[in-house]
Amino acid sequence: MLGIMTAAADVLQPVPFASLKGWQEDDHAAALAAFRRSCREIIAEGMAFDRGVAFGGSRSDWLGVCESAARAKDARRFFEREFAAFAVNDPDRPQGLFTGYYEPEAQGSLRRTAEFSVPIYARPADLISFDPVEEQATGLKYGRRVGGKPMSYFTRKEIEEGALAGRGLEIAWVRDWADAFFIQVQGSGRIRLPDGASMRLAYAAKSGQPYTGIGRTLVERGVLTEDDMSMQSLRHWMKANPEAARELMWQNRSFVFFRKVQVEDETLGAPGAQKVQLTPERSIAIDRSLWMFGMPVWLEAQVPSGRDASLETFHRLLIAQDTGTAITGYARGDVYWGWGDAAALTAGHMKSPGRMVVLLPKQLAARIVKPQ
């Protein structure tokens, strides 16, 4: 506990709500609606509390707040009454880094055809979570056992070349490997079927192999510059260079598996890592080793908008409901923008510095952040 308190004093700076730019003008009711969805999971299961979270507290720290949320009439007053606000000081990234993600849509089919020949896979039965001894021996959290011995799972190249063929794991088929790749990178997707119906896909598991951002690889190779790099420029390059793109995708050995989902609310996104549906422009992915799912996050940033990616002010209360392999660090977040062309443009271009303010239940805040 002493170590956490020391870290908290270094990282968390108490701030009044009145100091948050745009706080008064935000739509707190929209944030409260998203928070209530997180609360339903916290009350029912609270799965995230089963693992260590540096500033997450215990489930009991959140249950009372969630009960209060259900009764709240004035959303802004609720957040100010139940939470304490702390600006996040990231010693490794003082300016913060906030990116965006969205729910891609691809044309596809429930069966393999000449047009749709690239599979989207469900989680294989032999992909397992390693126990602590196996994790220490392999340096991996996930893998498979062969002859009783822990081993890494198949790489992206091995899977795409047929390592899982014949197991009946194909959920759907899409047109090309780039379509499948970007659904994996975003962690969810929509498959538009020939009859006009739409299949919703949510994250099921990852292979445990190391993740490599292929955009960074292209920059390091001198193919694209840092300023030119975006999801749109990457896709354009991949379309123009299909053979080289295949080799590039294989540099990212990690592979993501999916599950079909029936969503309660078609106006929301697929479930995130907290297993609740994501809300466009109100959900954010965070480093789950540091922050708890359901935590409100105030973000002050400039974000790209439109085809010219002109910057617009984005001061908004978000709810931590997801995570991602690349989302590591204190002042690091990935904003969920929804689906469609506008969401894809913003998410694809967003690499914004910003001010991150976390809201912690007052009971938790009093315990981990001692007065200076």
mmCIF file of C-alpha atoms in Angstrom:
data_model
loop_
_atom_site.group_PDB
_atom_site.id
_atom_site.type_symbol
_atom_site.label_atom_id
_atom_site.label_comp_id
_atom_site.label_asym_id
_atom_site.label_seq_id
_atom_site.Cartn_x
_atom_site.Cartn_y
_atom_site.Cartn_z
ATOM 1 C CA MET A 1 0.000 0.000 0.000
ATOM 2 C CA LEU A 2 2.867 2.382 0.750
ATOM 3 C CA GLY A 3 4.184 1.960 -2.792
ATOM 4 C CA ILE A 4 0.781 2.772 -4.247
ATOM 5 C CA MET A 5 0.463 5.846 -2.023
ATOM 6 C CA THR A 6 3.877 7.088 -3.152
ATOM 7 C CA ALA A 7 2.947 6.543 -6.778
ATOM 8 C CA ALA A 8 -0.419 8.223 -6.248
ATOM 9 C CA ALA A 9 1.221 11.314 -4.797
ATOM 10 C CA ASP A 10 3.486 11.525 -7.842
ATOM 11 C CA VAL A 11 0.806 10.849 -10.441
ATOM 12 C CA LEU A 12 -2.449 12.283 -9.070
ATOM 13 C CA GLN A 13 -2.839 16.018 -8.488
ATOM 14 C CA PRO A 14 -6.155 17.061 -6.866
ATOM 15 C CA VAL A 15 -8.020 19.662 -8.932
ATOM 16 C CA PRO A 16 -11.386 21.394 -8.421
ATOM 17 C CA PHE A 17 -14.129 20.670 -10.917
ATOM 18 C CA ALA A 18 -14.321 24.397 -11.615
ATOM 19 C CA SER A 19 -10.827 24.223 -13.164
ATOM 20 C CA LEU A 20 -11.908 21.750 -15.873
ATOM 21 C CA LYS A 21 -12.279 23.588 -19.182
ATOM 22 C CA GLY A 22 -15.793 23.120 -20.505
ATOM 23 C CA TRP A 23 -17.020 21.157 -17.496
ATOM 24 C CA GLN A 24 -20.097 23.292 -16.982
ATOM 25 C CA GLU A 25 -21.134 23.000 -20.649
ATOM 26 C CA ASP A 26 -20.691 19.244 -21.109
ATOM 27 C CA ASP A 27 -23.615 16.847 -21.463
ATOM 28 C CA HIS A 28 -23.223 15.073 -18.129
ATOM 29 C CA ALA A 29 -26.444 13.133 -18.668
ATOM 30 C CA ALA A 30 -24.844 11.338 -21.625
ATOM 31 C CA ALA A 31 -21.825 10.463 -19.474
ATOM 32 C CA LEU A 32 -24.104 9.270 -16.664
ATOM 33 C CA ALA A 33 -25.967 6.971 -19.069
ATOM 34 C CA ALA A 34 -22.657 5.364 -20.057
ATOM 35 C CA PHE A 35 -21.560 5.176 -16.423
ATOM 36 C CA ARG A 36 -24.783 3.395 -15.475
ATOM 37 C CA ARG A 37 -24.017 0.719 -18.073
ATOM 38 C CA SER A 38 -20.634 0.179 -16.401
ATOM 39 C CA CYS A 39 -22.347 0.056 -13.036
ATOM 40 C CA ARG A 40 -24.646 -2.727 -14.132
ATOM 41 C CA GLU A 41 -21.587 -4.866 -14.816
ATOM 42 C CA ILE A 42 -19.858 -3.805 -11.577
ATOM 43 C CA ILE A 43 -22.929 -4.703 -9.524
ATOM 44 C CA ALA A 44 -23.603 -7.974 -11.363
ATOM 45 C CA GLU A 45 -20.048 -9.312 -11.671
ATOM 46 C CA GLY A 46 -17.252 -6.747 -11.366
ATOM 47 C CA MET A 47 -14.833 -8.993 -13.221
ATOM 48 C CA ALA A 48 -12.128 -6.334 -13.443
ATOM 49 C CA PHE A 49 -11.668 -6.396 -9.660
ATOM 50 C CA ASP A 50 -10.270 -9.934 -9.884
ATOM 51 C CA ARG A 51 -6.910 -8.571 -11.032
ATOM 52 C CA GLY A 52 -4.538 -5.986 -9.630
ATOM 53 C CA VAL A 53 -5.313 -2.406 -10.694
ATOM 54 C CA ALA A 54 -2.958 0.207 -9.278
ATOM 55 C CA PHE A 55 -5.538 2.946 -8.705
ATOM 56 C CA GLY A 56 -8.677 0.854 -9.066
ATOM 57 C CA GLY A 57 -9.581 0.268 -5.451
ATOM 58 C CA SER A 58 -11.961 -2.471 -4.379
ATOM 59 C CA ARG A 59 -15.417 -3.300 -5.643
ATOM 60 C CA SER A 60 -16.897 -1.934 -2.427
ATOM 61 C CA ASP A 61 -15.432 1.503 -3.296
ATOM 62 C CA TRP A 62 -17.634 1.546 -6.389
ATOM 63 C CA LEU A 63 -20.837 -0.195 -5.322
ATOM 64 C CA GLY A 64 -22.155 2.714 -3.271
ATOM 65 C CA VAL A 65 -21.389 5.151 -6.090
ATOM 66 C CA CYS A 66 -23.210 2.904 -8.550
ATOM 67 C CA GLU A 67 -26.244 2.724 -6.286
ATOM 68 C CA SER A 68 -26.221 6.508 -6.100
ATOM 69 C CA ALA A 69 -25.966 6.720 -9.905
ATOM 70 C CA ALA A 70 -29.187 4.768 -10.288
ATOM 71 C CA ARG A 71 -31.033 7.403 -8.224
ATOM 72 C CA ALA A 72 -29.311 10.507 -9.602
ATOM 73 C CA LYS A 73 -31.530 13.219 -11.042
ATOM 74 C CA ASP A 74 -28.899 15.884 -11.717
ATOM 75 C CA ALA A 75 -25.996 14.274 -13.604
ATOM 76 C CA ARG A 76 -23.378 16.987 -13.083
ATOM 77 C CA ARG A 77 -24.152 17.255 -9.402
ATOM 78 C CA PHE A 78 -23.898 13.472 -9.094
ATOM 79 C CA PHE A 79 -20.336 13.390 -10.454
ATOM 80 C CA GLU A 80 -19.254 16.332 -8.316
ATOM 81 C CA ARG A 81 -20.799 14.831 -5.179
ATOM 82 C CA GLU A 82 -19.545 11.261 -5.530
ATOM 83 C CA PHE A 83 -16.071 11.732 -7.037
ATOM 84 C CA ALA A 84 -12.834 13.587 -6.447
ATOM 85 C CA ALA A 85 -11.002 14.885 -9.520
ATOM 86 C CA PHE A 86 -7.271 14.345 -10.106
ATOM 87 C CA ALA A 87 -5.133 15.619 -12.968
ATOM 88 C CA VAL A 88 -2.848 12.833 -14.175
ATOM 89 C CA ASN A 89 0.861 13.623 -14.239
ATOM 90 C CA ASP A 90 2.579 11.058 -16.444
ATOM 91 C CA PRO A 91 6.338 11.119 -15.778
ATOM 92 C CA ASP A 92 7.064 9.266 -19.026
ATOM 93 C CA ARG A 93 4.643 11.187 -21.234
ATOM 94 C CA PRO A 94 3.908 14.612 -19.667
ATOM 95 C CA GLN A 95 1.896 15.814 -22.649
ATOM 96 C CA GLY A 96 -0.285 12.683 -22.724
ATOM 97 C CA LEU A 97 -1.279 10.743 -25.822
ATOM 98 C CA PHE A 98 -4.846 10.153 -26.958
ATOM 99 C CA THR A 99 -5.757 8.209 -30.052
ATOM 100 C CA GLY A 100 -9.084 7.052 -31.446
ATOM 101 C CA TYR A 101 -10.716 3.839 -32.559
ATOM 102 C CA TYR A 102 -13.968 2.908 -34.237
ATOM 103 C CA GLU A 103 -16.084 -0.034 -35.360
ATOM 104 C CA PRO A 104 -15.107 -0.962 -38.940
ATOM 105 C CA GLU A 105 -17.616 -2.335 -41.398
ATOM 106 C CA ALA A 106 -16.679 -4.783 -44.142
ATOM 107 C CA GLN A 107 -18.618 -6.587 -46.839
ATOM 108 C CA GLY A 108 -18.693 -10.324 -46.153
ATOM 109 C CA SER A 109 -20.466 -13.645 -46.215
ATOM 110 C CA LEU A 110 -21.374 -16.472 -43.843
ATOM 111 C CA ARG A 111 -19.816 -18.930 -46.262
ATOM 112 C CA ARG A 112 -16.664 -18.892 -48.319
ATOM 113 C CA THR A 113 -17.096 -17.665 -51.878
ATOM 114 C CA ALA A 114 -14.814 -16.564 -54.683
ATOM 115 C CA GLU A 115 -15.347 -12.959 -53.588
ATOM 116 C CA PHE A 116 -15.197 -13.524 -49.824
ATOM 117 C CA SER A 117 -12.351 -15.901 -49.010
ATOM 118 C CA VAL A 118 -10.631 -14.431 -45.939
ATOM 119 C CA PRO A 119 -11.849 -15.904 -42.615
ATOM 120 C CA ILE A 120 -12.758 -14.173 -39.376
ATOM 121 C CA TYR A 121 -12.016 -16.699 -36.628
ATOM 122 C CA ALA A 122 -13.649 -17.567 -33.317
ATOM 123 C CA ARG A 123 -11.434 -18.380 -30.342
ATOM 124 C CA PRO A 124 -9.771 -21.804 -30.695
ATOM 125 C CA ALA A 125 -10.242 -24.290 -27.852
ATOM 126 C CA ASP A 126 -6.487 -24.835 -27.505
ATOM 127 C CA LEU A 127 -5.763 -21.149 -26.834
ATOM 128 C CA ILE A 128 -5.364 -20.950 -23.059
ATOM 129 C CA SER A 129 -4.312 -18.562 -20.316
ATOM 130 C CA PHE A 130 -1.082 -19.715 -18.732
ATOM 131 C CA ASP A 131 -0.761 -20.195 -14.999
ATOM 132 C CA PRO A 132 1.888 -18.067 -13.203
ATOM 133 C CA VAL A 133 4.590 -20.735 -13.528
ATOM 134 C CA GLU A 134 3.965 -21.168 -17.245
ATOM 135 C CA GLU A 135 3.815 -17.412 -17.747
ATOM 136 C CA GLN A 136 7.194 -16.988 -16.072
ATOM 137 C CA ALA A 137 8.696 -19.808 -18.121
ATOM 138 C CA THR A 138 7.439 -18.514 -21.464
ATOM 139 C CA GLY A 139 7.142 -14.770 -20.872
ATOM 140 C CA LEU A 140 3.638 -15.007 -22.342
ATOM 141 C CA LYS A 141 0.158 -14.705 -20.838
ATOM 142 C CA TYR A 142 -1.526 -16.870 -23.461
ATOM 143 C CA GLY A 143 -0.520 -19.796 -25.613
ATOM 144 C CA ARG A 144 -1.086 -23.531 -25.979
ATOM 145 C CA ARG A 145 0.169 -26.722 -24.451
ATOM 146 C CA VAL A 146 1.844 -29.296 -26.671
ATOM 147 C CA GLY A 147 2.692 -32.604 -25.027
ATOM 148 C CA GLY A 148 1.908 -30.948 -21.696
ATOM 149 C CA LYS A 149 4.467 -28.187 -22.263
ATOM 150 C CA PRO A 150 3.502 -24.494 -22.583
ATOM 151 C CA MET A 151 4.285 -22.975 -25.963
ATOM 152 C CA SER A 152 3.500 -19.767 -27.793
ATOM 153 C CA TYR A 153 0.416 -19.791 -29.987
ATOM 154 C CA PHE A 154 0.563 -19.653 -33.767
ATOM 155 C CA THR A 155 1.770 -16.403 -35.317
ATOM 156 C CA ARG A 156 -0.343 -14.272 -37.631
ATOM 157 C CA LYS A 157 1.568 -15.634 -40.631
ATOM 158 C CA GLU A 158 1.001 -19.232 -39.540
ATOM 159 C CA ILE A 159 -2.710 -18.637 -38.969
ATOM 160 C CA GLU A 160 -3.195 -16.821 -42.254
ATOM 161 C CA GLU A 161 -1.371 -19.624 -44.056
ATOM 162 C CA GLY A 162 -3.775 -22.221 -42.671
ATOM 163 C CA ALA A 163 -2.743 -23.267 -39.142
ATOM 164 C CA LEU A 164 -6.406 -23.179 -38.018
ATOM 165 C CA ALA A 165 -8.028 -24.363 -41.225
ATOM 166 C CA GLY A 166 -10.451 -27.252 -40.942
ATOM 167 C CA ARG A 167 -11.467 -26.622 -37.317
ATOM 168 C CA GLY A 168 -14.792 -24.972 -38.097
ATOM 169 C CA LEU A 169 -13.750 -21.718 -36.430
ATOM 170 C CA GLU A 170 -14.771 -19.422 -39.277
ATOM 171 C CA ILE A 171 -17.480 -16.977 -38.166
ATOM 172 C CA ALA A 172 -17.615 -15.116 -41.468
ATOM 173 C CA TRP A 173 -15.594 -14.426 -44.586
ATOM 174 C CA VAL A 174 -14.467 -11.003 -45.838
ATOM 175 C CA ARG A 175 -12.969 -9.784 -49.092
ATOM 176 C CA ASP A 176 -9.297 -9.305 -48.220
ATOM 177 C CA TRP A 177 -6.716 -9.627 -45.470
ATOM 178 C CA ALA A 178 -6.632 -5.865 -44.913
ATOM 179 C CA ASP A 179 -10.345 -5.858 -44.025
ATOM 180 C CA ALA A 180 -9.758 -8.639 -41.495
ATOM 181 C CA PHE A 181 -6.631 -6.936 -40.143
ATOM 182 C CA PHE A 182 -8.327 -3.620 -39.387
ATOM 183 C CA ILE A 183 -11.240 -5.340 -37.670
ATOM 184 C CA GLN A 184 -8.634 -7.031 -35.465
ATOM 185 C CA VAL A 185 -6.792 -3.792 -34.746
ATOM 186 C CA GLN A 186 -10.045 -2.040 -33.762
ATOM 187 C CA GLY A 187 -11.242 -5.012 -31.689
ATOM 188 C CA SER A 188 -14.794 -5.106 -33.065
ATOM 189 C CA GLY A 189 -16.574 -4.873 -36.371
ATOM 190 C CA ARG A 190 -19.671 -5.184 -38.500
ATOM 191 C CA ILE A 191 -19.963 -7.595 -41.398
ATOM 192 C CA ARG A 192 -22.458 -6.439 -44.021
ATOM 193 C CA LEU A 193 -23.928 -9.616 -45.529
ATOM 194 C CA PRO A 194 -25.163 -10.022 -49.109
ATOM 195 C CA ASP A 195 -28.822 -9.890 -48.003
ATOM 196 C CA GLY A 196 -28.259 -6.531 -46.320
ATOM 197 C CA ALA A 197 -28.207 -7.900 -42.777
ATOM 198 C CA SER A 198 -25.354 -6.966 -40.456
ATOM 199 C CA MET A 199 -23.390 -9.272 -38.159
ATOM 200 C CA ARG A 200 -21.821 -7.689 -35.079
ATOM 201 C CA LEU A 201 -18.432 -8.928 -33.928
ATOM 202 C CA ALA A 202 -16.888 -8.387 -30.497
ATOM 203 C CA TYR A 203 -13.430 -9.227 -29.196
ATOM 204 C CA ALA A 204 -13.091 -12.765 -27.842
ATOM 205 C CA ALA A 205 -9.371 -13.336 -27.278
ATOM 206 C CA LYS A 206 -5.898 -12.620 -28.563
ATOM 207 C CA SER A 207 -3.142 -15.075 -29.356
ATOM 208 C CA GLY A 208 -0.614 -13.791 -26.825
ATOM 209 C CA GLN A 209 1.986 -13.168 -29.504
ATOM 210 C CA PRO A 210 3.649 -9.713 -29.363
ATOM 211 C CA TYR A 211 1.833 -6.776 -30.911
ATOM 212 C CA THR A 212 3.672 -4.587 -33.434
ATOM 213 C CA GLY A 213 2.150 -1.420 -34.843
ATOM 214 C CA ILE A 214 2.678 -1.726 -38.579
ATOM 215 C CA GLY A 215 2.248 1.989 -39.157
ATOM 216 C CA ARG A 216 5.319 2.558 -37.005
ATOM 217 C CA THR A 217 7.134 -0.074 -39.076
ATOM 218 C CA LEU A 218 6.393 1.826 -42.301
ATOM 219 C CA VAL A 219 7.697 5.036 -40.737
ATOM 220 C CA GLU A 220 10.883 3.284 -39.606
ATOM 221 C CA ARG A 221 11.351 1.920 -43.128
ATOM 222 C CA GLY A 222 11.014 5.431 -44.547
ATOM 223 C CA VAL A 223 7.930 4.564 -46.603
ATOM 224 C CA LEU A 224 5.744 7.125 -44.811
ATOM 225 C CA THR A 225 6.635 10.021 -42.552
ATOM 226 C CA GLU A 226 5.400 10.514 -39.005
ATOM 227 C CA ASP A 227 3.270 13.457 -40.163
ATOM 228 C CA ASP A 228 1.760 11.493 -43.036
ATOM 229 C CA MET A 229 0.891 8.426 -40.984
ATOM 230 C CA SER A 230 -2.803 7.770 -40.371
ATOM 231 C CA MET A 231 -5.088 4.797 -40.720
ATOM 232 C CA GLN A 232 -6.276 6.203 -44.046
ATOM 233 C CA SER A 233 -2.758 6.608 -45.455
ATOM 234 C CA LEU A 234 -1.849 3.137 -44.231
ATOM 235 C CA ARG A 235 -4.872 1.578 -45.946
ATOM 236 C CA HIS A 236 -4.132 3.495 -49.125
ATOM 237 C CA TRP A 237 -0.566 2.170 -49.155
ATOM 238 C CA MET A 238 -1.732 -1.372 -48.445
ATOM 239 C CA LYS A 239 -4.240 -1.255 -51.297
ATOM 240 C CA ALA A 240 -1.569 -0.017 -53.701
ATOM 241 C CA ASN A 241 0.968 -2.598 -52.502
ATOM 242 C CA PRO A 242 -0.971 -5.799 -51.717
ATOM 243 C CA GLU A 243 1.995 -8.199 -51.685
ATOM 244 C CA ALA A 244 4.151 -5.909 -49.552
ATOM 245 C CA ALA A 245 1.128 -5.266 -47.323
ATOM 246 C CA ARG A 246 0.798 -8.978 -46.610
ATOM 247 C CA GLU A 247 4.417 -9.145 -45.476
ATOM 248 C CA LEU A 248 3.909 -5.981 -43.428
ATOM 249 C CA MET A 249 0.873 -7.396 -41.615
ATOM 250 C CA TRP A 250 2.886 -10.494 -40.727
ATOM 251 C CA GLN A 251 5.302 -8.253 -38.795
ATOM 252 C CA ASN A 252 2.489 -7.982 -36.262
ATOM 253 C CA ARG A 253 2.559 -11.528 -34.902
ATOM 254 C CA SER A 254 -0.465 -10.915 -32.669
ATOM 255 C CA PHE A 255 -3.832 -12.241 -33.821
ATOM 256 C CA VAL A 256 -7.329 -11.430 -32.507
ATOM 257 C CA PHE A 257 -10.319 -13.765 -32.334
ATOM 258 C CA PHE A 258 -13.974 -12.741 -32.254
ATOM 259 C CA ARG A 259 -17.432 -13.769 -31.167
ATOM 260 C CA LYS A 260 -20.791 -13.002 -32.711
ATOM 261 C CA VAL A 261 -22.907 -10.781 -30.489
ATOM 262 C CA GLN A 262 -26.530 -9.768 -30.339
ATOM 263 C CA VAL A 263 -26.586 -6.250 -28.911
ATOM 264 C CA GLU A 264 -29.353 -4.824 -26.770
ATOM 265 C CA ASP A 265 -29.124 -1.352 -28.251
ATOM 266 C CA GLU A 266 -28.361 -0.926 -31.965
ATOM 267 C CA THR A 267 -27.526 2.751 -31.379
ATOM 268 C CA LEU A 268 -24.447 1.733 -29.359
ATOM 269 C CA GLY A 269 -21.246 -0.049 -30.265
ATOM 270 C CA ALA A 270 -20.189 -3.613 -29.631
ATOM 271 C CA PRO A 271 -19.215 -4.572 -26.051
ATOM 272 C CA GLY A 272 -15.738 -3.498 -24.961
ATOM 273 C CA ALA A 273 -13.434 -5.232 -22.523
ATOM 274 C CA GLN A 274 -15.785 -4.457 -19.631
ATOM 275 C CA LYS A 275 -18.483 -6.438 -21.496
ATOM 276 C CA VAL A 276 -20.770 -3.408 -21.821
ATOM 277 C CA GLN A 277 -21.750 -1.722 -25.063
ATOM 278 C CA LEU A 278 -19.545 1.207 -25.976
ATOM 279 C CA THR A 279 -20.971 4.695 -26.418
ATOM 280 C CA PRO A 280 -19.619 6.823 -29.285
ATOM 281 C CA GLU A 281 -17.634 9.789 -27.952
ATOM 282 C CA ARG A 282 -18.331 8.721 -24.349
ATOM 283 C CA SER A 283 -16.273 5.517 -24.002
ATOM 284 C CA ILE A 284 -12.502 5.403 -23.670
ATOM 285 C CA ALA A 285 -9.960 2.589 -23.555
ATOM 286 C CA ILE A 286 -7.374 2.883 -20.786
ATOM 287 C CA ASP A 287 -4.451 0.960 -19.304
ATOM 288 C CA ARG A 288 -6.332 -1.560 -17.182
ATOM 289 C CA SER A 289 -3.318 -2.243 -14.974
ATOM 290 C CA LEU A 290 -3.640 1.354 -13.704
ATOM 291 C CA TRP A 291 -7.283 2.391 -13.983
ATOM 292 C CA MET A 292 -10.558 0.607 -13.249
ATOM 293 C CA PHE A 293 -13.280 -0.061 -15.796
ATOM 294 C CA GLY A 294 -16.164 2.300 -15.100
ATOM 295 C CA MET A 295 -13.900 5.163 -14.019
ATOM 296 C CA PRO A 296 -14.984 8.574 -15.370
ATOM 297 C CA VAL A 297 -12.238 10.354 -17.315
ATOM 298 C CA TRP A 298 -12.302 14.046 -18.170
ATOM 299 C CA LEU A 299 -10.336 14.745 -21.360
ATOM 300 C CA GLU A 300 -9.211 18.121 -22.660
ATOM 301 C CA ALA A 301 -7.721 17.795 -26.146
ATOM 302 C CA GLN A 302 -7.811 18.953 -29.730
ATOM 303 C CA VAL A 303 -9.077 16.257 -32.079
ATOM 304 C CA PRO A 304 -9.125 16.000 -35.904
ATOM 305 C CA SER A 305 -12.418 16.403 -37.698
ATOM 306 C CA GLY A 306 -13.537 16.012 -41.294
ATOM 307 C CA ARG A 307 -11.555 15.058 -44.373
ATOM 308 C CA ASP A 308 -9.043 17.839 -43.829
ATOM 309 C CA ALA A 309 -8.488 16.653 -40.227
ATOM 310 C CA SER A 310 -8.829 20.221 -38.922
ATOM 311 C CA LEU A 311 -8.545 20.374 -35.145
ATOM 312 C CA GLU A 312 -11.554 20.938 -32.929
ATOM 313 C CA THR A 313 -11.798 21.353 -29.176
ATOM 314 C CA PHE A 314 -12.819 18.164 -27.378
ATOM 315 C CA HIS A 315 -13.578 18.683 -23.680
ATOM 316 C CA ARG A 316 -15.678 15.777 -22.511
ATOM 317 C CA LEU A 317 -16.463 13.369 -19.704
ATOM 318 C CA LEU A 318 -15.795 9.791 -20.840
ATOM 319 C CA ILE A 319 -16.139 6.422 -19.130
ATOM 320 C CA ALA A 320 -13.332 3.827 -19.108
ATOM 321 C CA GLN A 321 -14.945 0.736 -20.616
ATOM 322 C CA ASP A 322 -12.257 -0.813 -22.796
ATOM 323 C CA THR A 323 -8.534 -1.451 -23.112
ATOM 324 C CA GLY A 324 -6.022 -2.375 -25.806
ATOM 325 C CA THR A 325 -2.555 -3.815 -26.258
ATOM 326 C CA ALA A 326 -1.114 -0.456 -27.303
ATOM 327 C CA ILE A 327 -2.853 1.506 -24.526
ATOM 328 C CA THR A 328 -0.195 1.641 -21.835
ATOM 329 C CA GLY A 329 0.709 4.456 -19.473
ATOM 330 C CA TYR A 330 -0.901 6.903 -17.082
ATOM 331 C CA ALA A 331 -2.002 9.679 -19.475
ATOM 332 C CA ARG A 332 -2.871 7.365 -22.361
ATOM 333 C CA GLY A 333 -6.309 6.769 -23.795
ATOM 334 C CA ASP A 334 -8.125 5.621 -26.918
ATOM 335 C CA VAL A 335 -11.440 7.377 -27.568
ATOM 336 C CA TYR A 336 -14.247 5.347 -29.137
ATOM 337 C CA TRP A 337 -15.815 7.288 -32.018
ATOM 338 C CA GLY A 338 -18.498 4.858 -33.167
ATOM 339 C CA TRP A 339 -18.826 3.701 -36.781
ATOM 340 C CA GLY A 340 -19.189 5.132 -40.266
ATOM 341 C CA ASP A 341 -16.998 7.388 -42.389
ATOM 342 C CA ALA A 342 -16.819 10.318 -39.961
ATOM 343 C CA ALA A 343 -15.810 8.049 -37.075
ATOM 344 C CA ALA A 344 -13.185 6.350 -39.231
ATOM 345 C CA LEU A 345 -11.679 9.685 -40.282
ATOM 346 C CA THR A 346 -11.426 11.047 -36.753
ATOM 347 C CA ALA A 347 -10.153 7.795 -35.276
ATOM 348 C CA GLY A 348 -7.678 7.279 -38.098
ATOM 349 C CA HIS A 349 -6.074 10.703 -37.727
ATOM 350 C CA MET A 350 -6.234 11.165 -33.967
ATOM 351 C CA LYS A 351 -2.848 11.373 -32.208
ATOM 352 C CA SER A 352 -3.537 14.154 -29.728
ATOM 353 C CA PRO A 353 -1.748 15.423 -26.657
ATOM 354 C CA GLY A 354 -4.131 16.370 -23.903
ATOM 355 C CA ARG A 355 -4.965 16.797 -20.255
ATOM 356 C CA MET A 356 -6.416 13.737 -18.563
ATOM 357 C CA VAL A 357 -8.324 14.085 -15.303
ATOM 358 C CA VAL A 358 -9.559 10.947 -13.558
ATOM 359 C CA LEU A 359 -12.547 10.874 -11.214
ATOM 360 C CA LEU A 360 -12.127 8.498 -8.276
ATOM 361 C CA PRO A 361 -14.823 7.629 -5.743
ATOM 362 C CA LYS A 362 -14.207 9.820 -2.710
ATOM 363 C CA GLN A 363 -13.800 6.807 -0.430
ATOM 364 C CA LEU A 364 -11.039 5.434 -2.666
ATOM 365 C CA ALA A 365 -9.419 8.837 -3.170
ATOM 366 C CA ALA A 366 -9.192 9.456 0.579
ATOM 367 C CA ARG A 367 -7.410 6.141 1.043
ATOM 368 C CA ILE A 368 -4.778 6.265 -1.697
ATOM 369 C CA VAL A 369 -4.058 9.996 -2.023
ATOM 370 C CA LYS A 370 -2.845 11.451 1.247
ATOM 371 C CA PRO A 371 -2.684 15.236 1.780
ATOM 372 C CA GLN A 372 0.721 16.716 0.993
#
